[in-house]
Tab-separated table of C-alpha atoms in Angstrom:
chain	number	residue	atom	x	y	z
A	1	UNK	CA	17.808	28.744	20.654
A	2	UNK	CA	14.587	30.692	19.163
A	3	UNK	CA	14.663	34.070	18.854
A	4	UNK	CA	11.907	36.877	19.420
A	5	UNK	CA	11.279	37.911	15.669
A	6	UNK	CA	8.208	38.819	14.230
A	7	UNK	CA	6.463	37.647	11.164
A	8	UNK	CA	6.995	40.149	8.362
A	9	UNK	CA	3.981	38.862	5.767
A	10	UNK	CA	1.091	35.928	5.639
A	11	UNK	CA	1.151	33.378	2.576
A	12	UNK	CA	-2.090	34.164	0.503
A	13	UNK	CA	-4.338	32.049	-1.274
A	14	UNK	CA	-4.839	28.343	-0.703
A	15	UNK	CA	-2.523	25.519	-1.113
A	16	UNK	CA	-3.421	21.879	-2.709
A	17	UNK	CA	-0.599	19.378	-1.920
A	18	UNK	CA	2.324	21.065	-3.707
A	19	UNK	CA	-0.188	23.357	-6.069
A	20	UNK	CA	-1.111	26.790	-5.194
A	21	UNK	CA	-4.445	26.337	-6.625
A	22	UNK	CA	-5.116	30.141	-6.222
A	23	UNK	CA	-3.284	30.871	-9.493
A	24	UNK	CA	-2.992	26.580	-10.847
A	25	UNK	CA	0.714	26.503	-10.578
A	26	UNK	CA	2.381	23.465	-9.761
A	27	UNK	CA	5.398	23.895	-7.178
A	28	UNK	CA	8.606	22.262	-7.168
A	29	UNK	CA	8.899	22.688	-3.705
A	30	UNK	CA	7.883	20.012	-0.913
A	31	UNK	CA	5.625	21.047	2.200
A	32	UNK	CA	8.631	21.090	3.734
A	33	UNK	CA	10.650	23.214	1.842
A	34	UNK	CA	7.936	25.084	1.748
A	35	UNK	CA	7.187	25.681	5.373
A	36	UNK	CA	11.222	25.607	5.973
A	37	UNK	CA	11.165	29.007	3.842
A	38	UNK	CA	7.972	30.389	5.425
A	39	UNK	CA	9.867	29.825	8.699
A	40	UNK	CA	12.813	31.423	7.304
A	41	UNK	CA	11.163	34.463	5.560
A	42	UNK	CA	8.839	34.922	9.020
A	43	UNK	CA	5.610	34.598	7.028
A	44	UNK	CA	2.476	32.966	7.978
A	45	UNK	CA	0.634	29.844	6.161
A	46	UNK	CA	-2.250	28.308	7.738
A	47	UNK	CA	-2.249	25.477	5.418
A	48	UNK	CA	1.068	24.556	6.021
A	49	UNK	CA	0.343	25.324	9.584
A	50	UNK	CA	2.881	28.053	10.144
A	51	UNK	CA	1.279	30.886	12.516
A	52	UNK	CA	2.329	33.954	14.705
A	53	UNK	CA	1.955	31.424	17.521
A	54	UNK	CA	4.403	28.729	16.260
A	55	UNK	CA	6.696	30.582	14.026
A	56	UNK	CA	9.338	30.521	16.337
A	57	UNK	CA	8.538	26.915	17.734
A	58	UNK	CA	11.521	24.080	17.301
A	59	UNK	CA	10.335	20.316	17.227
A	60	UNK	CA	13.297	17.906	16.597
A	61	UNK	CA	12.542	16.071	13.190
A	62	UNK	CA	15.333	13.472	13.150
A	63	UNK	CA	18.539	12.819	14.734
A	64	UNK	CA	21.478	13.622	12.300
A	65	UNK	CA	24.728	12.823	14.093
A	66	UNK	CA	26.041	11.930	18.190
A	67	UNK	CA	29.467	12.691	19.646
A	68	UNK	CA	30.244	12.155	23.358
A	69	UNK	CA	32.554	13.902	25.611
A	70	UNK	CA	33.610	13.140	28.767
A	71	UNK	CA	30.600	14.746	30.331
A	72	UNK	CA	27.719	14.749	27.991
A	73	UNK	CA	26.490	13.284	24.968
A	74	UNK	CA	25.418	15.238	22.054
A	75	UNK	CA	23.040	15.235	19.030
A	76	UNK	CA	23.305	17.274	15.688
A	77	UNK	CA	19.326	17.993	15.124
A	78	UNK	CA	17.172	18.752	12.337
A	79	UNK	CA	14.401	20.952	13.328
A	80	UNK	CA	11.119	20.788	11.503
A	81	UNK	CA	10.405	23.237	9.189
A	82	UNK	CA	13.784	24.644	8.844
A	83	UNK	CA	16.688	24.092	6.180
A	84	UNK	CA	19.705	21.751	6.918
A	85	UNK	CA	21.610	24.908	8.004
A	86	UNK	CA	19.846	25.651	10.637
A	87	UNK	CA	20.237	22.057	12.730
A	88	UNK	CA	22.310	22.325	15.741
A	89	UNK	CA	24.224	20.735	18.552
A	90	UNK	CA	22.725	19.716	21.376
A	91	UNK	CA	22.712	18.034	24.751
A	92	UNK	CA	21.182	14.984	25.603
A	93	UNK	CA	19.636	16.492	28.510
A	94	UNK	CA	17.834	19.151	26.408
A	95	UNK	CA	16.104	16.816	23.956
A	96	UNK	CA	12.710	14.998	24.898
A	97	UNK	CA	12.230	12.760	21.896
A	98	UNK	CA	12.587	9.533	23.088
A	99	UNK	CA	11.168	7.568	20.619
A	100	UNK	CA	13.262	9.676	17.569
A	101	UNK	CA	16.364	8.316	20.030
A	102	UNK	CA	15.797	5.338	19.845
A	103	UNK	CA	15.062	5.076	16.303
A	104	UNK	CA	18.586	6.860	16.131
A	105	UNK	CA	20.835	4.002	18.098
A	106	UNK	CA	18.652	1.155	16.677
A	107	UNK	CA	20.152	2.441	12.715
A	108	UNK	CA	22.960	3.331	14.415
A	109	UNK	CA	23.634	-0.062	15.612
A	110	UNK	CA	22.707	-1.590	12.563
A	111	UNK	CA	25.053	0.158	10.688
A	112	UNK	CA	27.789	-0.127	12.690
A	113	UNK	CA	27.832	-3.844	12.664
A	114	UNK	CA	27.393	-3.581	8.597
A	115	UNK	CA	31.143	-2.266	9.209
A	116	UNK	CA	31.827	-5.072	11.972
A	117	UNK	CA	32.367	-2.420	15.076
A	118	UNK	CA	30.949	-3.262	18.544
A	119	UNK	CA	31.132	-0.079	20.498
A	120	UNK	CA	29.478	3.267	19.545
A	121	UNK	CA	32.763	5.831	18.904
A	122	UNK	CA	33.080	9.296	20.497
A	123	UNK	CA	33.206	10.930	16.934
A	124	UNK	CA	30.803	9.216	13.444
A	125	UNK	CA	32.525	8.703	10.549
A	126	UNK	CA	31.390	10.717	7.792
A	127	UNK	CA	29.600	7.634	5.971
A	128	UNK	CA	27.883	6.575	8.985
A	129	UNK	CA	26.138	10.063	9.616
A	130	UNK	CA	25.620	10.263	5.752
A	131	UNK	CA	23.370	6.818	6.231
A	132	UNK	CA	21.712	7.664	9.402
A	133	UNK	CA	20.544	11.019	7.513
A	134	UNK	CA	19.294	9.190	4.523
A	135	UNK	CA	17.453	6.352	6.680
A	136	UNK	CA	15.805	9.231	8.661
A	137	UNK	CA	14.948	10.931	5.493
A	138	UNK	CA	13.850	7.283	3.780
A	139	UNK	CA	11.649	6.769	6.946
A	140	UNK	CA	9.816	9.892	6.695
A	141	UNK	CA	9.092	9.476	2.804
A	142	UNK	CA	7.301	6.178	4.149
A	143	UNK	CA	5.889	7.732	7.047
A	144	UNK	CA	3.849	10.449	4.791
A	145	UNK	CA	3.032	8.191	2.101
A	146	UNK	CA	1.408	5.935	4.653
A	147	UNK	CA	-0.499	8.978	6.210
A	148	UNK	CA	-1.480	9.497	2.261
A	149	UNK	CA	-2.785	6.063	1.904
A	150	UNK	CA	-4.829	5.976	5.598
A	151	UNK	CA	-6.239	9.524	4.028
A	152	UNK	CA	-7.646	7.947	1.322
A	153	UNK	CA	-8.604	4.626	1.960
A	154	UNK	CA	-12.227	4.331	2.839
A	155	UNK	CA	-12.300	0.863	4.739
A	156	UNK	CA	-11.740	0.168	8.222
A	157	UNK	CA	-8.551	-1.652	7.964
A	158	UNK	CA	-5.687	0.701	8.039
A	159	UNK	CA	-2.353	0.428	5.981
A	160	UNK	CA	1.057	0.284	7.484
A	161	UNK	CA	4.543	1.064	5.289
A	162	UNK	CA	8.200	-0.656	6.302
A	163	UNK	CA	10.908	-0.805	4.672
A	164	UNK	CA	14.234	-2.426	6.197
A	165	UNK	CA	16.201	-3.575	3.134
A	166	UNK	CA	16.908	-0.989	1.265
A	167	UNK	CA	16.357	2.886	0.374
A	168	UNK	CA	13.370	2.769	-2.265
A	169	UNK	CA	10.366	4.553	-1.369
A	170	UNK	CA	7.017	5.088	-2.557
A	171	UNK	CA	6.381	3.698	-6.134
A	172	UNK	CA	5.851	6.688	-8.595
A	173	UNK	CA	3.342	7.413	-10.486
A	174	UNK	CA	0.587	5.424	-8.608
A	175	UNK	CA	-2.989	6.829	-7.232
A	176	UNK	CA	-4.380	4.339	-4.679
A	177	UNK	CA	-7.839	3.857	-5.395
A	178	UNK	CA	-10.892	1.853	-3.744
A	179	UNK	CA	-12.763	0.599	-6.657
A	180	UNK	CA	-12.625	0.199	-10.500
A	181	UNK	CA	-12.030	3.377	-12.315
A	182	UNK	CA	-14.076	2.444	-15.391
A	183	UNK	CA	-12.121	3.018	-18.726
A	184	UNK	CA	-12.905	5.101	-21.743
A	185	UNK	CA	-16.540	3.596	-23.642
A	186	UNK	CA	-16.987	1.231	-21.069
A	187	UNK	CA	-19.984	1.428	-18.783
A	188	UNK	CA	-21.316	-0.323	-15.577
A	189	UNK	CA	-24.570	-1.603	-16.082
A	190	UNK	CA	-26.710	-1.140	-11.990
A	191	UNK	CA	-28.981	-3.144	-10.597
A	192	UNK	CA	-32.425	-2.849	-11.199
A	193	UNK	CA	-33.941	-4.180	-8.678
A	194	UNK	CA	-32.900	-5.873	-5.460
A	195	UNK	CA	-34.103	-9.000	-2.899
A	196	UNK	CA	-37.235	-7.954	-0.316
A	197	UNK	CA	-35.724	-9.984	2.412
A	198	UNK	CA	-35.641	-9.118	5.896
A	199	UNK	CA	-33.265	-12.152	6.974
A	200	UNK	CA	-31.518	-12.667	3.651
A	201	UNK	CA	-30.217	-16.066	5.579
A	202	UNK	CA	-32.906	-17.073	6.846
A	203	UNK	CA	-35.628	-16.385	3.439
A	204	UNK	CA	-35.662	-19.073	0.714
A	205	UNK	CA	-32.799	-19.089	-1.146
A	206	UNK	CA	-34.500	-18.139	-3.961
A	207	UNK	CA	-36.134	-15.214	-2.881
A	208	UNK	CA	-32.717	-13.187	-2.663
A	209	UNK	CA	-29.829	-12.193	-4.926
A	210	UNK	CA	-28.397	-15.575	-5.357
A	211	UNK	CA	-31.281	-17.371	-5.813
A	212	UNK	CA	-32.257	-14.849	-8.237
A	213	UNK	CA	-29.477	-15.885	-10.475
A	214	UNK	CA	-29.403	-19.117	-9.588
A	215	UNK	CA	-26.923	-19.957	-7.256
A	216	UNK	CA	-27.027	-20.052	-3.369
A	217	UNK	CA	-26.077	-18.279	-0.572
A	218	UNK	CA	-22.097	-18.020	-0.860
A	219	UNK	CA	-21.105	-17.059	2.967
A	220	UNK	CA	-22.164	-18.370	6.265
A	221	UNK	CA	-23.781	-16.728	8.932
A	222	UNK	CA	-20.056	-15.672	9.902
A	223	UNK	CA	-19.620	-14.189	6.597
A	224	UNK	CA	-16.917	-16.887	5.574
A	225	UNK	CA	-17.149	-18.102	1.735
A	226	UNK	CA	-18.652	-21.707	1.671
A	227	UNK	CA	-18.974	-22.119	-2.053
A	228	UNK	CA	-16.590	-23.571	-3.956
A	229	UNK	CA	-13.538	-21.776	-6.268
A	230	UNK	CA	-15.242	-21.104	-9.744
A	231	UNK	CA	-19.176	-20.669	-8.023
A	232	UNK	CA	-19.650	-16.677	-8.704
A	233	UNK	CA	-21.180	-14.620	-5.484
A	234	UNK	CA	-24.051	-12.489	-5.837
A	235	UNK	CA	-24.399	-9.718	-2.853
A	236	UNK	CA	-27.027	-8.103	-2.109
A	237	UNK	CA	-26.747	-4.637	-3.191
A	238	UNK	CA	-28.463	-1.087	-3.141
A	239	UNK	CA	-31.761	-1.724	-4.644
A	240	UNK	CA	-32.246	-4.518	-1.530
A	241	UNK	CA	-34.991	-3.596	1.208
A	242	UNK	CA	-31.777	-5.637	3.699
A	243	UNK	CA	-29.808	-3.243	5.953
A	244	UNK	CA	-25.912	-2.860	6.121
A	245	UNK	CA	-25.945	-5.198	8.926
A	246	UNK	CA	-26.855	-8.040	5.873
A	247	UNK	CA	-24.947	-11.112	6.486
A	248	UNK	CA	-24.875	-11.096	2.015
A	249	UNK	CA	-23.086	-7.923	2.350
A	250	UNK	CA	-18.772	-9.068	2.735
A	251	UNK	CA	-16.834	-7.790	-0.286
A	252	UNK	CA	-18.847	-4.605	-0.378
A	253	UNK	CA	-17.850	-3.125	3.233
A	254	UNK	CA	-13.901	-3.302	2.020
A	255	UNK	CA	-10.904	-4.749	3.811
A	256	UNK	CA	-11.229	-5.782	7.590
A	257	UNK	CA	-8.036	-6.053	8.471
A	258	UNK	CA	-4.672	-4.274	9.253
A	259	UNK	CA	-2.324	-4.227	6.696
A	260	UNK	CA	1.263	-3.426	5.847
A	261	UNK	CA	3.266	-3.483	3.011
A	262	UNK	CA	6.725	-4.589	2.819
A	263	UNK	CA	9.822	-4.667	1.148
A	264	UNK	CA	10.675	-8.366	0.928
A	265	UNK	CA	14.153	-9.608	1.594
A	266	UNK	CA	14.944	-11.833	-1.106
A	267	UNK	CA	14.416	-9.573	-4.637
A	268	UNK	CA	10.722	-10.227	-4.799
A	269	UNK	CA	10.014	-6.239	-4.155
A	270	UNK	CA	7.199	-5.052	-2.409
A	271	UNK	CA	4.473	-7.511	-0.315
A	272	UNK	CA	1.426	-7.657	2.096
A	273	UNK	CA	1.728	-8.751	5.707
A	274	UNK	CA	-1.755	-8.996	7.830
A	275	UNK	CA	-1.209	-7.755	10.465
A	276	UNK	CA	-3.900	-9.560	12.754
A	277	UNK	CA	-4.834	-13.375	12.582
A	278	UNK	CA	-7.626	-14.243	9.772
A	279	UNK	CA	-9.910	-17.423	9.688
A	280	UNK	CA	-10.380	-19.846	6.865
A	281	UNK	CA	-12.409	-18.548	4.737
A	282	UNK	CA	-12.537	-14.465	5.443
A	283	UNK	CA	-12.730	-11.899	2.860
A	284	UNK	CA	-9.212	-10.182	2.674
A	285	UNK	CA	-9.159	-7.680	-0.252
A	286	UNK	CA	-10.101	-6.747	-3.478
A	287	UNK	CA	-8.189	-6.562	-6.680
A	288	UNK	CA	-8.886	-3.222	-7.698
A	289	UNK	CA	-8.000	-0.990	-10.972
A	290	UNK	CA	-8.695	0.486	-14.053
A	291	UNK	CA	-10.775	-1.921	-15.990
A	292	UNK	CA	-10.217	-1.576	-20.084
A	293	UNK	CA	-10.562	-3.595	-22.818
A	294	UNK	CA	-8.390	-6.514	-24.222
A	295	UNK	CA	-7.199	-4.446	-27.042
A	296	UNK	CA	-6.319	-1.466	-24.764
A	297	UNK	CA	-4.767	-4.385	-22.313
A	298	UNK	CA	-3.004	-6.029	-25.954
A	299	UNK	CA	-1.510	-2.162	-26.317
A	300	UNK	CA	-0.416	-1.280	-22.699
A	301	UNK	CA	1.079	-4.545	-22.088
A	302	UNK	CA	3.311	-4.309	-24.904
A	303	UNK	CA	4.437	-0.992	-23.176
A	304	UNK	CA	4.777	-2.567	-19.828
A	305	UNK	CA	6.475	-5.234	-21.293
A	306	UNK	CA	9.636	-2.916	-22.301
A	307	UNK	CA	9.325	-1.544	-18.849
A	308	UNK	CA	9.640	-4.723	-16.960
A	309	UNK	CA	6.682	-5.460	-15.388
A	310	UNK	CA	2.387	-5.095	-15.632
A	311	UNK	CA	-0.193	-5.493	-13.354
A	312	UNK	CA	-2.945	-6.726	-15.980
A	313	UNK	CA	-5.326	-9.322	-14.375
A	314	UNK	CA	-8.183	-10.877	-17.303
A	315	UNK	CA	-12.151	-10.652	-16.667
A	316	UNK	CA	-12.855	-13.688	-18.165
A	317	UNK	CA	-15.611	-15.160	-16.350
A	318	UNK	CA	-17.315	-15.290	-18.914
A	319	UNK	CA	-16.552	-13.943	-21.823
A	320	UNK	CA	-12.231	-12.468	-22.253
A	321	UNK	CA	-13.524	-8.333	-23.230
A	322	UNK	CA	-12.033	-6.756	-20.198
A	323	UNK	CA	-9.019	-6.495	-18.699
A	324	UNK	CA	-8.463	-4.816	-14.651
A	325	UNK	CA	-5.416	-3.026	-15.177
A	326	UNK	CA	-3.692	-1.942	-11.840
A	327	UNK	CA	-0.305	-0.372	-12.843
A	328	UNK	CA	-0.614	3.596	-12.141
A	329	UNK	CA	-4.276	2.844	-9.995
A	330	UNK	CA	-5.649	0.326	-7.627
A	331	UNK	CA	-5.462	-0.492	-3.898
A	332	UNK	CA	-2.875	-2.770	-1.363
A	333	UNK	CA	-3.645	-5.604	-3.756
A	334	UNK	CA	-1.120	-4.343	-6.168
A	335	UNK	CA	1.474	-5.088	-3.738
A	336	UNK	CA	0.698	-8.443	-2.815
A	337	UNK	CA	3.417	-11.070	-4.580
A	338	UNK	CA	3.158	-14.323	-6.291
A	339	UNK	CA	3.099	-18.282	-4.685
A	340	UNK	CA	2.414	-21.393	-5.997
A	341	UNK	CA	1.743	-22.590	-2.844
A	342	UNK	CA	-0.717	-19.080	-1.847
A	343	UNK	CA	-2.883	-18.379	1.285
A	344	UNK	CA	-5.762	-16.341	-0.688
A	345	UNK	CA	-8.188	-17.357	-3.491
A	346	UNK	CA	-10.007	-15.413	-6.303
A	347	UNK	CA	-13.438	-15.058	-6.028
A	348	UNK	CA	-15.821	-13.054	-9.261
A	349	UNK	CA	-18.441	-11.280	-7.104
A	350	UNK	CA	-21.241	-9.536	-8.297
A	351	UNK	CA	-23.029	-6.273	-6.261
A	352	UNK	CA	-24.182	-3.475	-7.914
A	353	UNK	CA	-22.931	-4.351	-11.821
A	354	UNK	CA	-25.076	-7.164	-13.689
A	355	UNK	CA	-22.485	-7.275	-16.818
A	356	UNK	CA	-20.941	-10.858	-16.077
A	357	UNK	CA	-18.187	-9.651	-17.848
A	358	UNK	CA	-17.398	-7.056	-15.013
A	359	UNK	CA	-17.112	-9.050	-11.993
A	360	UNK	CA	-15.611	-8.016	-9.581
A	361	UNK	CA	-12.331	-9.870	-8.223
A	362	UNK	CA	-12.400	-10.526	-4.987
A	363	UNK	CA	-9.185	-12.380	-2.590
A	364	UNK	CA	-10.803	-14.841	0.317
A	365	UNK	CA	-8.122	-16.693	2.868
A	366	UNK	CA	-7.843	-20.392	1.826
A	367	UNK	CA	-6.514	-21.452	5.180
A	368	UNK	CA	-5.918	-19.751	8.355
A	369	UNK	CA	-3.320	-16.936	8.385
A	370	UNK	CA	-1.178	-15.948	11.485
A	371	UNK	CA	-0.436	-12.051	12.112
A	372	UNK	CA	2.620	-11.040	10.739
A	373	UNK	CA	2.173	-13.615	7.715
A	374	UNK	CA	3.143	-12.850	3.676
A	375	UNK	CA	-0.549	-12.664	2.067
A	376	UNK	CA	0.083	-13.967	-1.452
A	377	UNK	CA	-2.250	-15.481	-4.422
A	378	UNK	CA	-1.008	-17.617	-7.420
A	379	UNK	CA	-0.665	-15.556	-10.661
A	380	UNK	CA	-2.027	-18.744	-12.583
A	381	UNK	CA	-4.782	-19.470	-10.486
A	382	UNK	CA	-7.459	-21.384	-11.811
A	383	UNK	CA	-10.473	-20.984	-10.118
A	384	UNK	CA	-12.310	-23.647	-11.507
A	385	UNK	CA	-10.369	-26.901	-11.812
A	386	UNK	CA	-11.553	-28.083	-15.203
A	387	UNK	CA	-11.400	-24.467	-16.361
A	388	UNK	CA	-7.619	-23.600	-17.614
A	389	UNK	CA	-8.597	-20.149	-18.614
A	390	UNK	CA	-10.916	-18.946	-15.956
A	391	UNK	CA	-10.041	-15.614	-14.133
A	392	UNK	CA	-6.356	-15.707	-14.092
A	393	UNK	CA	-3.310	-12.692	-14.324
A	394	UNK	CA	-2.439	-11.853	-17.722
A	395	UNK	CA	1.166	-14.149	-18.749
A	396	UNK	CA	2.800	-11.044	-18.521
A	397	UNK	CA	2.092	-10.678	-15.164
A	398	UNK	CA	4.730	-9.562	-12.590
A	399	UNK	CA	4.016	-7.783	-8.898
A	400	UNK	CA	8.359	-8.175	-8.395
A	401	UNK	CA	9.553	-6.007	-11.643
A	402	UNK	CA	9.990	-9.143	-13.196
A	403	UNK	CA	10.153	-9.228	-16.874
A	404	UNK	CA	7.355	-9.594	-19.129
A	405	UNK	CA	5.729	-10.284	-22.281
A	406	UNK	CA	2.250	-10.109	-23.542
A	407	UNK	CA	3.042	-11.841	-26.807
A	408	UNK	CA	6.355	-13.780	-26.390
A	409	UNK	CA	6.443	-15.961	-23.024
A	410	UNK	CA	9.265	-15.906	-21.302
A	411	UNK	CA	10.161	-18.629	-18.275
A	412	UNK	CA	10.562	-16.564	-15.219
A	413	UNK	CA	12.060	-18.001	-12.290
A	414	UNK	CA	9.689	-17.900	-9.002
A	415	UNK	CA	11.234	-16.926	-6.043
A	416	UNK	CA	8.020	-18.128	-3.838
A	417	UNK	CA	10.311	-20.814	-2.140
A	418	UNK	CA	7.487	-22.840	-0.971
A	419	UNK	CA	7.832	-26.678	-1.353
A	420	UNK	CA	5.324	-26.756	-4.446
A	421	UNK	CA	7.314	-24.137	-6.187
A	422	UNK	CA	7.279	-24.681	-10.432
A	423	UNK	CA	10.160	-22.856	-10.093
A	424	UNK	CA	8.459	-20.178	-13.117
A	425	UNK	CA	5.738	-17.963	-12.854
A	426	UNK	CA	5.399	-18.186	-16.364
């Protein structure tokens, strides 16, 4: 099918996801439009990896439509990096892209027994090929995002995307981020000084962080939490003569564990499946966004509220000034859903901030969680059980687009469906 043409031109200047930050432009156009027209134009881009050597290369990108003859079976293809009308019939026999195949038959099946038919026909209706092209399409929307998020994550555990219900994609207008971005006039006060230890388990308890604050050792020598809901943690932390190796070190070397999130089943929205088994115990994640203060959270909740939903979790350890906001910026955690009856715990840790008002909020398993399990936390979580305000969502909390209210509380129903359900979040 390729032909021997030469490129006419090269692509100058650099490109920064869809900006040509040569001349600061932003560009409608997606990579692959963009490398679709380079390929149609015959010019050269080595950021969008379009050279003299692979100009004229053809990769199947998805599977658009089958027919089947009496001899052969037949695929309509979409080639990567070239416009819709250039995709093409062809044999079975010429494609090697098993796994894209597959994909193909298993939505294929699917969909034909949405319209209660058993055998695969010679010809596809019209709507049929229309989903299978917008599934494909759906799938590869989730497929970069995920690369996005694995690009920018910076702990070990890696992030996974699925979505079987339905055609929504990646939420708009949302950075992932690893830690607090710190909001206007507010400022995160360092540690001065750190513990000497060399065994930080092992050296009187209060010769390091904890002890130095009062409080004891909060993890084992397995690095599960062994104080109790409401105790705060202290970490050691970058003024401390311990290594990384540190058995006081948990919250601060990020999330463990594989990941993916979801789109749940029954209207709840997006959710977080592990994706490997985790003990009693085990740091899981942290709850991670842009910390302002209550009047800024008073302000941006009444906008949320009109929207539908907010993300706005209180710092009120120990005194309510701050508000962790994670609507347009924080990590996996703003995906994870509501249950009364929930599998992780809040935790205020403290590492390299000594405000008490800052902590930071940190998720620990309360039981042991098989792969493949919902991860989930109770919006009204109290932490302390003869503390009914201590480090809890905001009321107007909703992870489900679930409406809201900072000022006026509204019963919403909980769609949890665990046997403890109160039946509202709110």
């Amino acid at each position: 099918m390729a032909e021997n043409l030469k490129a006419s031109g090269t692509i100058g200047g650099h490109l920064n996801g869809a900006v040509a930050s040569g001349c600061g432009v932003p560009c409608k156009m997606s990579w692959e439009e963009l490398e679709a027209l380079c390929r149609t134009e015959r010019l050269q881009c080595k950021q969008l990896g379009v050279s003299r050597a692979n100009i004229n290369d053809y990769e199947v990108e998805f599977l658009c439509d089958y027919k089947k003859s009496k001899e052969e079976e037949f695929y309509l293809v979409k080639w990567r990096g070239f416009p819709d009308s250039e995709n093409t019939w062809e044999p079975k026999k010429n494609l090697k892209c098993r796994i894209l195949m597959k994909q193909f038959h298993l939505d294929l099946e699917k969909e034909l027994m949405r319209h209660k038919r058993r055998c695969t026909p010679k010809r596809l209706d019209k709507e049929v090929v229309s989903f299978l092209t917008q599934k494909a399409k759906h799938r590869q929307s989730l497929q970069r995002w995920e690369a996005h998020l694995n690009r920018t994550r910076n702990h070990p555990g890696r992030i996974f995307v699925m979505n079987e219900v339905d055609f929504e994609g990646p939420p708009k207008n949302f950075t992932y981020i690893n830690n607090y971005k710190v909001g206007q006039g507010i400022v995160l006060d360092e540690m001065a000084v750190g513990c000497e230890c060399k065994n930080c388990l092992e050296e009187p308890v209060n010769g390091c962080c904890p002890g130095a604050s009062l409080h004891r050792m909060a993890y084992n020598d397995k690095g599960q939490v062994r104080v109790r809901p409401g105790q705060p943690i202290y970490e050691c932390n970058t003024q401390c003569s311990c290594g990384p190796d540190c058995p006081n070190r948990v919250v601060q070397k990020g999330i463990q564990f594989d990941l993916c999130i979801f789109k749940t089943e029954n209207g709840r929205g997006w959710g977080v499946r592990t994706l490997q088994h985790i003990k009693k115990n085990t740091f899981v994640m942290e709850y991670v966004g842009e910390i302002i203060t209550t009047d800024e959270a008073e302000r941006r909740g009444q906008v949320y509220d009109r929207q539908g939903s907010t993300y706005l979790f209180d710092l009120d350890y120990v005194e309510d000034v701050y508000t962790v906001d994670a609507a347009h910026q924080g990590n996996i955690s703003h995906f994870v859903n509501h249950s009364c009856d929930p599998n992780l715990q809040v935790f205020n840790v403290f590492i390299d901030n000594i405000d008490e008002r800052l902590p930071r909020i940190a998720l620990f398993s309360t039981r042991s969680i098989r792969a493949g399990e919902e991860l989930t936390f109770d919006y009204k979580m109290q932490i302390d059980p003869m503390d009914t305000e201590s480090t809890k969502m905001d009321s107007s909390f909703s992870l489900a687009g679930l409406p809201s209210s900072p000022k006026k509380r509204i019963r919403v129903e909980c769609r949890c469906g665990t046997d403890p359900c109160r039946k509202y979040l709110f």
